[in-house]
PDB file of C-alpha atoms in Angstrom:
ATOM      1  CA  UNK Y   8     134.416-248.382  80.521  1.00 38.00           C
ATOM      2  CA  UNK Y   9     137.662-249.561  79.273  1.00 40.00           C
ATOM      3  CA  UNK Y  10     139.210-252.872  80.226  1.00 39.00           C
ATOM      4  CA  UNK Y  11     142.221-250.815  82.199  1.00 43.00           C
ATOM      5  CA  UNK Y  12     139.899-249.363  85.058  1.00 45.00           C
ATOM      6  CA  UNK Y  13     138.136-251.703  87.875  1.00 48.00           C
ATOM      7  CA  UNK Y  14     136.792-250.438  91.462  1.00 48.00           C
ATOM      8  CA  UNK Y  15     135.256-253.300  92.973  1.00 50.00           C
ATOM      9  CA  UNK Y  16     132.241-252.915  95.068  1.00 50.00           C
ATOM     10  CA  UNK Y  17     129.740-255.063  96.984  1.00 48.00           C
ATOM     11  CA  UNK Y  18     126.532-255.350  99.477  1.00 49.00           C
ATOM     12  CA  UNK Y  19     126.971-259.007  99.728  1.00 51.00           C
ATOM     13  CA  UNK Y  20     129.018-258.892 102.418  1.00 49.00           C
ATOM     14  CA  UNK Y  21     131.905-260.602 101.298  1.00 49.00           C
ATOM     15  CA  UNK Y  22     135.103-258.656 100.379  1.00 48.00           C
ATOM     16  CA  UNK Y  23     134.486-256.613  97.131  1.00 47.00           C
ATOM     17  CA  UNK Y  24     137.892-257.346  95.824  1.00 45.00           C
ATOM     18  CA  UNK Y  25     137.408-261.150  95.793  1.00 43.00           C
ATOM     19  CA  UNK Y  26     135.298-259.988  92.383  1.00 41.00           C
ATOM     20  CA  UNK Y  27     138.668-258.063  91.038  1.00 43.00           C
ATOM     21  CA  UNK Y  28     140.544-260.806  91.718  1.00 42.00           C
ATOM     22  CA  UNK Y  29     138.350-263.516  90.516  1.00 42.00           C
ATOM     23  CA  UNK Y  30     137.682-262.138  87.650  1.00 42.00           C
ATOM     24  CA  UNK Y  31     133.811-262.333  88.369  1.00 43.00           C
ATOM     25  CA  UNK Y  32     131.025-260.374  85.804  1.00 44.00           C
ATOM     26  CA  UNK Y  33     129.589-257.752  86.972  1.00 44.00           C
ATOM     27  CA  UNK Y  34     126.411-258.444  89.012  1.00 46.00           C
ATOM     28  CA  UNK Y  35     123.550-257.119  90.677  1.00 44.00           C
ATOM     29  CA  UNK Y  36     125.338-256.247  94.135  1.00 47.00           C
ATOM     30  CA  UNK Y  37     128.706-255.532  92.327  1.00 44.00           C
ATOM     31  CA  UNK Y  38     130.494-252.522  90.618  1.00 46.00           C
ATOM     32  CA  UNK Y  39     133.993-252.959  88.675  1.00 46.00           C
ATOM     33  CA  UNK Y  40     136.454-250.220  88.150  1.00 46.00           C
ATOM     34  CA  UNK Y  41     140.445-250.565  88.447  1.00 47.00           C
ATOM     35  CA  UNK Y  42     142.075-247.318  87.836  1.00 43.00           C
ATOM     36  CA  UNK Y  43     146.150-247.510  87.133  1.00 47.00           C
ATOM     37  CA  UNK Y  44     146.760-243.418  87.228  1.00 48.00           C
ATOM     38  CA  UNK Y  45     145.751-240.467  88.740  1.00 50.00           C
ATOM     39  CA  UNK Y  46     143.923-237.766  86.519  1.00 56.00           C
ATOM     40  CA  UNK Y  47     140.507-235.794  86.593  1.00 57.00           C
ATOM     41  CA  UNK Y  48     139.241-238.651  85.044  1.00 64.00           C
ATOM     42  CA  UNK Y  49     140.640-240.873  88.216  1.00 66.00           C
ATOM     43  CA  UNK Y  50     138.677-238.248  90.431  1.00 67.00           C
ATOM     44  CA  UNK Y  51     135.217-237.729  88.225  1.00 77.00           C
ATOM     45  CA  UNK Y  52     135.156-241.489  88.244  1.00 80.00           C
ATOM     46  CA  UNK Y  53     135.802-242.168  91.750  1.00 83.00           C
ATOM     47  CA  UNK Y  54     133.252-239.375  92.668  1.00 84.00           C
ATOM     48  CA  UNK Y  55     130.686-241.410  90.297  1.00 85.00           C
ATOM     49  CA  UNK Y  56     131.616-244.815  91.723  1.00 85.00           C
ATOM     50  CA  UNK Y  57     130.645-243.396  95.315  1.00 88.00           C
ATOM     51  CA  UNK Y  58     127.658-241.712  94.019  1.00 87.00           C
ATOM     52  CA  UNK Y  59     126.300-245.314  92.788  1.00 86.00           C
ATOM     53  CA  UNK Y  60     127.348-247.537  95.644  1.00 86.00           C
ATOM     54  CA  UNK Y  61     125.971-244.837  97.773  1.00 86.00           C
ATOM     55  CA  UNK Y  62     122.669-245.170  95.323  1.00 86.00           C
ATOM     56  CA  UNK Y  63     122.323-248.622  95.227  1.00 86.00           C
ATOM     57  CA  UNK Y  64     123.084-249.146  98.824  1.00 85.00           C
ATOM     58  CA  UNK Y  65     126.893-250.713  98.291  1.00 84.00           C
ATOM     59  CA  UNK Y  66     128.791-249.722 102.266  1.00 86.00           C
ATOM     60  CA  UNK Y  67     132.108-249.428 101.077  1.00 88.00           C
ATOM     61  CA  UNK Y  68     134.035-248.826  98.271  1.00 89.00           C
ATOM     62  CA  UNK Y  69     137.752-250.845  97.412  1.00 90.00           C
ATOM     63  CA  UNK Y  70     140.410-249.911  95.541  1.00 90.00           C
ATOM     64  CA  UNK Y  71     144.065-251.511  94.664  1.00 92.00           C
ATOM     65  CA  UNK Y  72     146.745-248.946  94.746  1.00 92.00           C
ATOM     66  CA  UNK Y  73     150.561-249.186  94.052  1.00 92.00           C
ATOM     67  CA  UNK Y  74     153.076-248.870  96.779  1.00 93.00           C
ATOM     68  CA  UNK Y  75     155.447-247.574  94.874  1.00 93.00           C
ATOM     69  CA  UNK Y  76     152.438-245.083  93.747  1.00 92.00           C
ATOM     70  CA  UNK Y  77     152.965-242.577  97.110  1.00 93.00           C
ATOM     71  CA  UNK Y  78     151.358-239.666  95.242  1.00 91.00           C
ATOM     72  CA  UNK Y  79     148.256-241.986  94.535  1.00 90.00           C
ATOM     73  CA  UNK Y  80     148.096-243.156  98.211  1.00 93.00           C
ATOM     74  CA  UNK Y  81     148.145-239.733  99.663  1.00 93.00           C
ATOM     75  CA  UNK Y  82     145.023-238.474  97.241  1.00 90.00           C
ATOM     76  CA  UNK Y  83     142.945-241.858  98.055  1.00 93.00           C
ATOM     77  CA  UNK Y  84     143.821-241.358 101.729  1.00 95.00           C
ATOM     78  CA  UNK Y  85     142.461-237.585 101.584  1.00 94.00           C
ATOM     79  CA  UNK Y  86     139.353-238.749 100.351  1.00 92.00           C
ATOM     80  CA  UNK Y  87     138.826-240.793 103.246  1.00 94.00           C
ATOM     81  CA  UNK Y  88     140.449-244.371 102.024  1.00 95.00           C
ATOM     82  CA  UNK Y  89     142.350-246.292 104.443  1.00 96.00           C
ATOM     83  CA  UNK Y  90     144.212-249.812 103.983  1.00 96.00           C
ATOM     84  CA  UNK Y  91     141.568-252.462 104.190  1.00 94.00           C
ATOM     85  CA  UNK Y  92     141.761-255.702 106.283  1.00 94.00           C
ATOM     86  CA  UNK Y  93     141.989-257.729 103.372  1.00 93.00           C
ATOM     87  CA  UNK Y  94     145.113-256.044 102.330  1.00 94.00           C
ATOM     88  CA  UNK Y  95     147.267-258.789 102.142  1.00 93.00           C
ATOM     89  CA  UNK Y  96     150.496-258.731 104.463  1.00 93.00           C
ATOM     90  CA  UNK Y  97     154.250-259.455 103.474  1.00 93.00           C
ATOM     91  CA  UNK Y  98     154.558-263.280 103.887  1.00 93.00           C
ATOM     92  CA  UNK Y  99     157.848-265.035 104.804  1.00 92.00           C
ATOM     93  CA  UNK Y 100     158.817-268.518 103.025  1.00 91.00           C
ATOM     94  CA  UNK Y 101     161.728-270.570 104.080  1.00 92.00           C
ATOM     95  CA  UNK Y 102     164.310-268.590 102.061  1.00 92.00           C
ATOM     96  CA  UNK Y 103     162.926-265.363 102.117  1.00 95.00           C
ATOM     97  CA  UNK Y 104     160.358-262.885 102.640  1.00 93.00           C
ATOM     98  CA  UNK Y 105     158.070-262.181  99.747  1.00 92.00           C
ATOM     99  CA  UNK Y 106     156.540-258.702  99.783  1.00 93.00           C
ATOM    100  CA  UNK Y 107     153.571-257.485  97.992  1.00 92.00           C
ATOM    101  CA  UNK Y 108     153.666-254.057  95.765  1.00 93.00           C
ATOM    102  CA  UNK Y 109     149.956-252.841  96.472  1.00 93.00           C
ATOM    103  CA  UNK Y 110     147.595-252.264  99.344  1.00 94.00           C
ATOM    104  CA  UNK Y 111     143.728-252.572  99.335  1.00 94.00           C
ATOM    105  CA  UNK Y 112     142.150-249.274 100.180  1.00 94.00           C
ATOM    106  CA  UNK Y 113     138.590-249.116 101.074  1.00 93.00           C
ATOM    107  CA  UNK Y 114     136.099-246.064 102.128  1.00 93.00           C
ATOM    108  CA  UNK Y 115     132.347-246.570 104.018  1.00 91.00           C
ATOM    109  CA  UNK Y 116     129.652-245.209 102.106  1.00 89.00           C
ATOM    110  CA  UNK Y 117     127.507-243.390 104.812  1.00 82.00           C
ATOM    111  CA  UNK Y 118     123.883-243.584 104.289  1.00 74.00           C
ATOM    112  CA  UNK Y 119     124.324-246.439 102.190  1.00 60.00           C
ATOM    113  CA  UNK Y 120     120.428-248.153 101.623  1.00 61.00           C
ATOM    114  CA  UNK Y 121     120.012-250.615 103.659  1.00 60.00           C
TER     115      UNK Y 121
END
């Protein structure tokens, strides 16, 4: 896997992209993949990451897209991801409004292990 691609997933419980963002090794109850574009590799990769959480009983899979990336969000969105609640919102600061350039996406895994 190269260093370019994460997809963070967990069955701790906790949000999977805390791991992403942390930096954290890869564990027992975690999977890391970032992808930055869209290809058939993107696709055959997401399809695998599924297949394993769905495997190892992970319940949802996270991803970071791009707002800028529409063409990105629409394919994630057809295959059933939606912005997550960890997404983080625009925040204001005395001067100004600073607004972030991604959303978290995340998908259920459905008969996920338990």
């Amino acid at each position: 896997m190269s260093d370019k691609r994460k997809l963070a997933a967990s069955n701790t419980g906790e949000p999977a992209a805390k791991y992403a963002r942390k930096g954290r090794k890869d564990d027992d109850d975690t999977l890391v993949k970032r992808t930055n574009a869209l290809s058939i590799e993107t696709f055959r990769d997401l399809y695998v990451a599924e297949d394993i959480a769905q495997r190892v009983g992970v319940r949802k899979v996270m991803l970071t897209c791009f707002l800028s990336n529409a063409k990105a969000r629409r394919f994630y969105e057809r295959r059933g991801y939606t912005r997550d609640l960890c997404s983080p919102d625009d925040r204001k600061t005395r001067k100004r409004v600073v607004e972030v350039d991604y959303v978290i996406m995340s998908k259920a895994i459905e008969n996920a292990p338990l």
